[in-house]
mmCIF file of C-alpha atoms in Angstrom:
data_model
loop_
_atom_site.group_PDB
_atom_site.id
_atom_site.type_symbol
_atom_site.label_atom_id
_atom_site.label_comp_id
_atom_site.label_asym_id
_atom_site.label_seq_id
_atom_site.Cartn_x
_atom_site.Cartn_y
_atom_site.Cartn_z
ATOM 1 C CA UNK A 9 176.026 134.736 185.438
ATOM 2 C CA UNK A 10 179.569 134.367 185.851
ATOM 3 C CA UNK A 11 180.511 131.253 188.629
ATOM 4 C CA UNK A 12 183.205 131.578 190.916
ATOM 5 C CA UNK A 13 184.093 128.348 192.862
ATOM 6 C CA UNK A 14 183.235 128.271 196.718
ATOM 7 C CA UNK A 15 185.786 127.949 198.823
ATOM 8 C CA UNK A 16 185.263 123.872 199.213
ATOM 9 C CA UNK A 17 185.963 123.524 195.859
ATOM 10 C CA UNK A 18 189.423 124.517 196.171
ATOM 11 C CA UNK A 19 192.014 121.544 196.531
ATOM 12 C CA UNK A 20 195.832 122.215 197.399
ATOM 13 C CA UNK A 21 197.474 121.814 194.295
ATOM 14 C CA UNK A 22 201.364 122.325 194.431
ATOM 15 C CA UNK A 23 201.454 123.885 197.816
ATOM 16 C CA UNK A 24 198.461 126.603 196.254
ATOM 17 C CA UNK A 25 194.791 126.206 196.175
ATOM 18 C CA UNK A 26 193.236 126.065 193.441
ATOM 19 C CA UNK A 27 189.949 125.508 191.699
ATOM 20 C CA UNK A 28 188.593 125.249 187.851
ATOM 21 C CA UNK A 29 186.750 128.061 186.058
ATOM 22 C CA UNK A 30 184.229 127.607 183.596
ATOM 23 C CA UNK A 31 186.537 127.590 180.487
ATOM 24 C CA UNK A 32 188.618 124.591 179.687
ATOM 25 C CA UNK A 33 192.568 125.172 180.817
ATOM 26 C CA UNK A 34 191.252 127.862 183.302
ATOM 27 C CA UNK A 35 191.972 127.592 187.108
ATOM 28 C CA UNK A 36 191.515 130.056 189.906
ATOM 29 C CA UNK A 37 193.877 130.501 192.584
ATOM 30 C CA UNK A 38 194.522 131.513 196.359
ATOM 31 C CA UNK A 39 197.227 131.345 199.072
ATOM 32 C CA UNK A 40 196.594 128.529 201.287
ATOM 33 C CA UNK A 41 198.208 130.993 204.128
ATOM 34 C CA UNK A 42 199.742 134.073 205.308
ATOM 35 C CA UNK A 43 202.828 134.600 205.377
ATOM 36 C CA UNK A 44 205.725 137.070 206.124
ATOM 37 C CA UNK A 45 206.914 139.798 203.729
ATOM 38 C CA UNK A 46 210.100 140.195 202.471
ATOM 39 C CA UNK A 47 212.494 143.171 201.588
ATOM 40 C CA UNK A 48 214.374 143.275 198.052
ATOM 41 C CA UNK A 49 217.009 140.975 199.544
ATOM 42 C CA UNK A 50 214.614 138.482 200.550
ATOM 43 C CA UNK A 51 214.542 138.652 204.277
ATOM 44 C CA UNK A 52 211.640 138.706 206.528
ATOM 45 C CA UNK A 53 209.944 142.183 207.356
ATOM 46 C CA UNK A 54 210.387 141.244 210.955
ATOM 47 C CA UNK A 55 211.630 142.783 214.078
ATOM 48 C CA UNK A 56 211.651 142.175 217.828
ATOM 49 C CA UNK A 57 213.517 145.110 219.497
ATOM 50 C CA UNK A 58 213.925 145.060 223.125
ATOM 51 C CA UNK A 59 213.815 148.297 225.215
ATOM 52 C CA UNK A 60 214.414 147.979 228.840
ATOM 53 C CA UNK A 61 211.596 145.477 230.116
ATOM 54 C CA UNK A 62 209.251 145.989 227.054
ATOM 55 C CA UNK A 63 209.611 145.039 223.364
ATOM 56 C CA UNK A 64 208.236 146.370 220.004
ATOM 57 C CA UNK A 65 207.017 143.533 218.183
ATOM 58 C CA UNK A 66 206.869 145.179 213.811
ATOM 59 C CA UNK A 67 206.523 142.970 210.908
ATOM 60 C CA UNK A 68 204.454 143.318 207.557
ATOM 61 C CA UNK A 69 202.286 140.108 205.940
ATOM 62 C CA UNK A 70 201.119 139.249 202.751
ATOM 63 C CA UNK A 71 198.495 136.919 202.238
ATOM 64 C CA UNK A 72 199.349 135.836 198.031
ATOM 65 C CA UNK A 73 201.278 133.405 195.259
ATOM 66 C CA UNK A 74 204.530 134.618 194.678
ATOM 67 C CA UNK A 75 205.796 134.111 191.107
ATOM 68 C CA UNK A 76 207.445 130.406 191.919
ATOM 69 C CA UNK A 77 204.969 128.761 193.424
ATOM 70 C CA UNK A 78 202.564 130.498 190.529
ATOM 71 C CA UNK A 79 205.066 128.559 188.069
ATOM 72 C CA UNK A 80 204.532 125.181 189.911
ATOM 73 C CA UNK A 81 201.043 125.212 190.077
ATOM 74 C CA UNK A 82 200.811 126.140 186.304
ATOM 75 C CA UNK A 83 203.333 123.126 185.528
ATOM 76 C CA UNK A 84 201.410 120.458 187.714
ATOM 77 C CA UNK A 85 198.396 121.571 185.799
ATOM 78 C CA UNK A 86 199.684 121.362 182.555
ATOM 79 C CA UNK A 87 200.927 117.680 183.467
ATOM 80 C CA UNK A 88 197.205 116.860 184.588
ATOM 81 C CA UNK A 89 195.291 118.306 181.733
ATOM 82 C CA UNK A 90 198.283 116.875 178.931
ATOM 83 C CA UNK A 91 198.525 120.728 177.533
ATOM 84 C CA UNK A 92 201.582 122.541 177.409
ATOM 85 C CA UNK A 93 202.230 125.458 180.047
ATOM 86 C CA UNK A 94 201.535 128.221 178.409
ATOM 87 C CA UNK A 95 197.699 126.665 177.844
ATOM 88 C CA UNK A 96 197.096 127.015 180.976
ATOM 89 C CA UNK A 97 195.500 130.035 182.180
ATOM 90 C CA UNK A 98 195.833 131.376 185.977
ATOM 91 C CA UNK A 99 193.759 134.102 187.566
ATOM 92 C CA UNK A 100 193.645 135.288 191.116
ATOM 93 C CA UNK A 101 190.195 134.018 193.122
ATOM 94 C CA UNK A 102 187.827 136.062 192.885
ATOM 95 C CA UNK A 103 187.423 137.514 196.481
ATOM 96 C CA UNK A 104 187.290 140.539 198.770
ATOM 97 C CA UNK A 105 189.917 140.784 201.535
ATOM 98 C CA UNK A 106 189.035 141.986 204.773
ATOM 99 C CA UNK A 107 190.778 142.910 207.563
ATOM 100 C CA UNK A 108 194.287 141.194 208.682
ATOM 101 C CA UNK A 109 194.951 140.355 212.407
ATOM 102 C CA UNK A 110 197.767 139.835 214.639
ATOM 103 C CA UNK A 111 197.175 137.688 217.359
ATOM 104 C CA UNK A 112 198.983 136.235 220.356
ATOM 105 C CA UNK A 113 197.795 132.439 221.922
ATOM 106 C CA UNK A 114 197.813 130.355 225.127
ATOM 107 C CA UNK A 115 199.317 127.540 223.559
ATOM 108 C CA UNK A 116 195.896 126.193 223.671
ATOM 109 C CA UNK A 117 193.798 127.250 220.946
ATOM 110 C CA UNK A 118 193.378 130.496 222.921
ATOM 111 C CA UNK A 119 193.911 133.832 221.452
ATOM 112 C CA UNK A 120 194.060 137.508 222.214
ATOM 113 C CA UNK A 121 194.208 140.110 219.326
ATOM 114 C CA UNK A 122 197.143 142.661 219.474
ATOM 115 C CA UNK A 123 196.824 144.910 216.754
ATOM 116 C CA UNK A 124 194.548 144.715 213.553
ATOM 117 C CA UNK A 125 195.213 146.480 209.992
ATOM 118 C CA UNK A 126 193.483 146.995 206.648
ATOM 119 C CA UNK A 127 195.493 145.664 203.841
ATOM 120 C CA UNK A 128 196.545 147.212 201.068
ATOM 121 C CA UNK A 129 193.586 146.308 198.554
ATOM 122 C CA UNK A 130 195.510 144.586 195.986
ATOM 123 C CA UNK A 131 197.642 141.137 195.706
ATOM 124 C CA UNK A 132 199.527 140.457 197.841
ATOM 125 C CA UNK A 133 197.397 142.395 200.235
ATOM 126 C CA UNK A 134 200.396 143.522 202.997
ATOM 127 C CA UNK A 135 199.165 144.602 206.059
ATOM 128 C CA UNK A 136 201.442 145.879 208.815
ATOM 129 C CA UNK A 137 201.638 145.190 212.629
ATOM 130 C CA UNK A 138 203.184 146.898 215.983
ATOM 131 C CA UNK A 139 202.739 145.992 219.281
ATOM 132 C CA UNK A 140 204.453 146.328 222.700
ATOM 133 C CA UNK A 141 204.992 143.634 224.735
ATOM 134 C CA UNK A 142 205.998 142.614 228.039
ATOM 135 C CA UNK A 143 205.616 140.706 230.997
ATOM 136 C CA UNK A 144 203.885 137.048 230.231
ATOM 137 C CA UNK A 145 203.100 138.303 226.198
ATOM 138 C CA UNK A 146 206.831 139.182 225.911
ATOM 139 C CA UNK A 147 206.773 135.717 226.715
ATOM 140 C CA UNK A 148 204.399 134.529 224.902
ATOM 141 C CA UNK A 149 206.011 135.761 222.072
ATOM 142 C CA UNK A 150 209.379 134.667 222.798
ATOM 143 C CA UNK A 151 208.070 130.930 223.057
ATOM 144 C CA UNK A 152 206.517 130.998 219.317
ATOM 145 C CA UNK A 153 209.883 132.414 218.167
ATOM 146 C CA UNK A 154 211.357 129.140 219.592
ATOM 147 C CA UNK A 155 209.252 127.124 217.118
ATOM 148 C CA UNK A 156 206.425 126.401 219.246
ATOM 149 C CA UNK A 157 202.642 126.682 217.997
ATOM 150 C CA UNK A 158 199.752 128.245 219.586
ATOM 151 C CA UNK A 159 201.553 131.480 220.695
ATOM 152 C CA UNK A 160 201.629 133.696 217.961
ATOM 153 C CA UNK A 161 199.679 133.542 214.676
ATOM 154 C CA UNK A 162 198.747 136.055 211.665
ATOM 155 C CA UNK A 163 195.087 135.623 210.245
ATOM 156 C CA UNK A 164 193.212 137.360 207.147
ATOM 157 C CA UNK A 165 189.684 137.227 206.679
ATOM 158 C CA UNK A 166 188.658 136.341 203.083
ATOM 159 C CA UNK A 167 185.335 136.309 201.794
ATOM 160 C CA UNK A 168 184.382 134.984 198.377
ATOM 161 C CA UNK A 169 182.613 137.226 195.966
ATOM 162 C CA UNK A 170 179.195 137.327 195.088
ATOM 163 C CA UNK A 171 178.774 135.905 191.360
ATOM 164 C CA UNK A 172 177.644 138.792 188.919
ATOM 165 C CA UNK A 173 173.861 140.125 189.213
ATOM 166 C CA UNK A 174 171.908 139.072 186.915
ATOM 167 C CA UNK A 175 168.461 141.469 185.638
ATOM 168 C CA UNK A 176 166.222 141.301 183.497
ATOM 169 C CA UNK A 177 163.589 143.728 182.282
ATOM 170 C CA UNK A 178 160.877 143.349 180.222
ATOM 171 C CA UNK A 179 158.639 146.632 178.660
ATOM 172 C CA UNK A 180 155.480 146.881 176.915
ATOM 173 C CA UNK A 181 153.081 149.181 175.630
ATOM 174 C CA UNK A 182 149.659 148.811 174.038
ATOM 175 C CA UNK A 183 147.047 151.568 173.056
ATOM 176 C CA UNK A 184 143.959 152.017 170.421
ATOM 177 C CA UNK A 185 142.419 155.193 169.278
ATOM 178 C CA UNK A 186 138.631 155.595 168.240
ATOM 179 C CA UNK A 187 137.295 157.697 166.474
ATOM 180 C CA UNK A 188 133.396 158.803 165.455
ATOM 181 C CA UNK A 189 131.848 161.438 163.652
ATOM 182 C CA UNK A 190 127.725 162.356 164.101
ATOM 183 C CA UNK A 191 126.251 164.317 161.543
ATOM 184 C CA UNK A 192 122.970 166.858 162.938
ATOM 185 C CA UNK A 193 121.177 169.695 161.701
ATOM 186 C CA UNK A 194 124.279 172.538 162.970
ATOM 187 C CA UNK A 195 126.799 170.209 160.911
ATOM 188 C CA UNK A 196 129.816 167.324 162.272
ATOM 189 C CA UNK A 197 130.839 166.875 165.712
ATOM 190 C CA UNK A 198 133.626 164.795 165.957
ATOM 191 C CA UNK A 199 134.860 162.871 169.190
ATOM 192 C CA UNK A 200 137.859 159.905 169.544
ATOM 193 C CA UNK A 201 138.743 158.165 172.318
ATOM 194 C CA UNK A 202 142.530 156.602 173.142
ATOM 195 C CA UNK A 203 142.941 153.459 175.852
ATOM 196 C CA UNK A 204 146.690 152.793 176.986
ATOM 197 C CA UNK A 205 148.539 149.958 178.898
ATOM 198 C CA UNK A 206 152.272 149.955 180.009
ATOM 199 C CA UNK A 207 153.233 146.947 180.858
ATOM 200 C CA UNK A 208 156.943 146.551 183.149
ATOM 201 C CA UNK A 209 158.370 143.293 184.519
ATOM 202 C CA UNK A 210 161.556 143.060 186.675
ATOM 203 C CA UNK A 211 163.270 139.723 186.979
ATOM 204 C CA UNK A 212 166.081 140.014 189.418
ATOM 205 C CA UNK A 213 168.284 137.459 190.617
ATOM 206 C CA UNK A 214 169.268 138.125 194.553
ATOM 207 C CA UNK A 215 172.715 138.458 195.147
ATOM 208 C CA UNK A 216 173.649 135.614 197.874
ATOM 209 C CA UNK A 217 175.256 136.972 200.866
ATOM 210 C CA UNK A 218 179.513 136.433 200.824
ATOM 211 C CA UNK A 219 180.706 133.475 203.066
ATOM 212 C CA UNK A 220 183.795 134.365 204.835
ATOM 213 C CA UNK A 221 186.789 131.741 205.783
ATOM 214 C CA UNK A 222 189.418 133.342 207.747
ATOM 215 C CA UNK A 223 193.555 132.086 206.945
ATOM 216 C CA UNK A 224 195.835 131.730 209.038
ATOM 217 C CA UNK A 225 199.620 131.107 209.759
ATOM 218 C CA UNK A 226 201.393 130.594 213.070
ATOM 219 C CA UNK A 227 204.389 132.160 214.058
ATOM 220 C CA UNK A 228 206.242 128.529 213.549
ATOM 221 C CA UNK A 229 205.612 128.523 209.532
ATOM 222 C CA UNK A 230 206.709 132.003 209.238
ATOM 223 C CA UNK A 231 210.417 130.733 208.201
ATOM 224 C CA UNK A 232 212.448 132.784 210.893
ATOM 225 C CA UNK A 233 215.858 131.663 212.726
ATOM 226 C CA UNK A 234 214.473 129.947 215.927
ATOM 227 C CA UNK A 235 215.639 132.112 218.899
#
């Protein structure tokens, strides 16, 4: 049975969590957070366009390890463990990404979901967003663009992966034959007899049920100008 490490296990390492596989030199990895996508030029996939009262709130998220921070971890690992770099051996966590969610706060710890999407399926997992605002979310949103938590955040629910199911089956078969012959006056009669068994065990190991963390980042760690 393969193990994949819970989601305690992992420990930020390098601003990237990470946790050690079974084999020696072999670490899993996940983001610690969403965060914002960004075009071939590197800005944010972000837009708040105004029209009239209203505004359409767009922008795209990833939840994933770009190639830097994959080259830090790797490094600080590599220090810890005495190897070189290239010994060290990176693979995504294994997991199953659900859906992504834009939501808008109170400034409280309160929060109302504006849109939801289903991520692309693979690393880094985009998911886009709309919404139109106005009136006291317009607001809302204006204040986390400002820089101040609790009014806007982007979470992605994660859920670790069952380890690999593990069977076993077992199959036997037993059976005699008998045979007699009686001699009478009219000559041999012959009769046999044959007993069978089968025999079938299943040993299955259940498959434990995912546990589910959700991520999140708020508006304020998205790295945009504050407005």
């Amino acid at each position: 049975m393969i193990r994949n490490p819970p989601h305690e296990e992992y420990q930020d390492i390098a601003g990237v969590l990470a946790a050690p596989a079974d084999e020696p030199a072999t670490w899993y990895y996940r983001a610690k957070a969403p965060a914002l996508a960004t075009d071939n030029q590197g800005r944010p996939q972000f837009s708040l366009v105004a029209v009239g009262a209203m505004a359409m709130l767009s922008l795209t998220a990833v939840w994933g390890v770009d190639a830097d921070r994959l080259g830090a971890l790797r490094a600080e690992l590599a220090v810890r463990a005495q190897l070189p770099p290239e010994q060290v051996r990176l693979y995504p966590a294994p997991v199953e990404v659900g859906e992504a969610v834009l939501q808008i706060g109170d400034g409280q710890g309160g929060y109302l979901r504006l849109a939801s999407s289903r991520t692309s399926g693979a690393p880094p997992y985009h998911a886009a967003f709309s919404a139109m605002l106005a009136g006291e979310q317009l607001d809302q949103a204006r204040k986390a663009l400002s820089g101040q938590r609790g009014w806007l955040e982007i979470r992605y629910l994660i859920a670790d992966v069952a380890p690999a199911l593990r069977e076993r089956t077992v199959t036997a078969s037993e059976s005699s034959e008998h045979e007699s012959r009686v001699r009478d006056g009219t000559g041999e009669v012959g009769f046999s007899s044959v007993a069978r068994s089968d025999y079938r065990q299943e040993d299955t190991t259940p498959r434990s049920v995912p546990k589910t963390h959700w991520y999140a980042a708020d508006a304020a760690d998205w790295g945009l100008p504050r407005s």
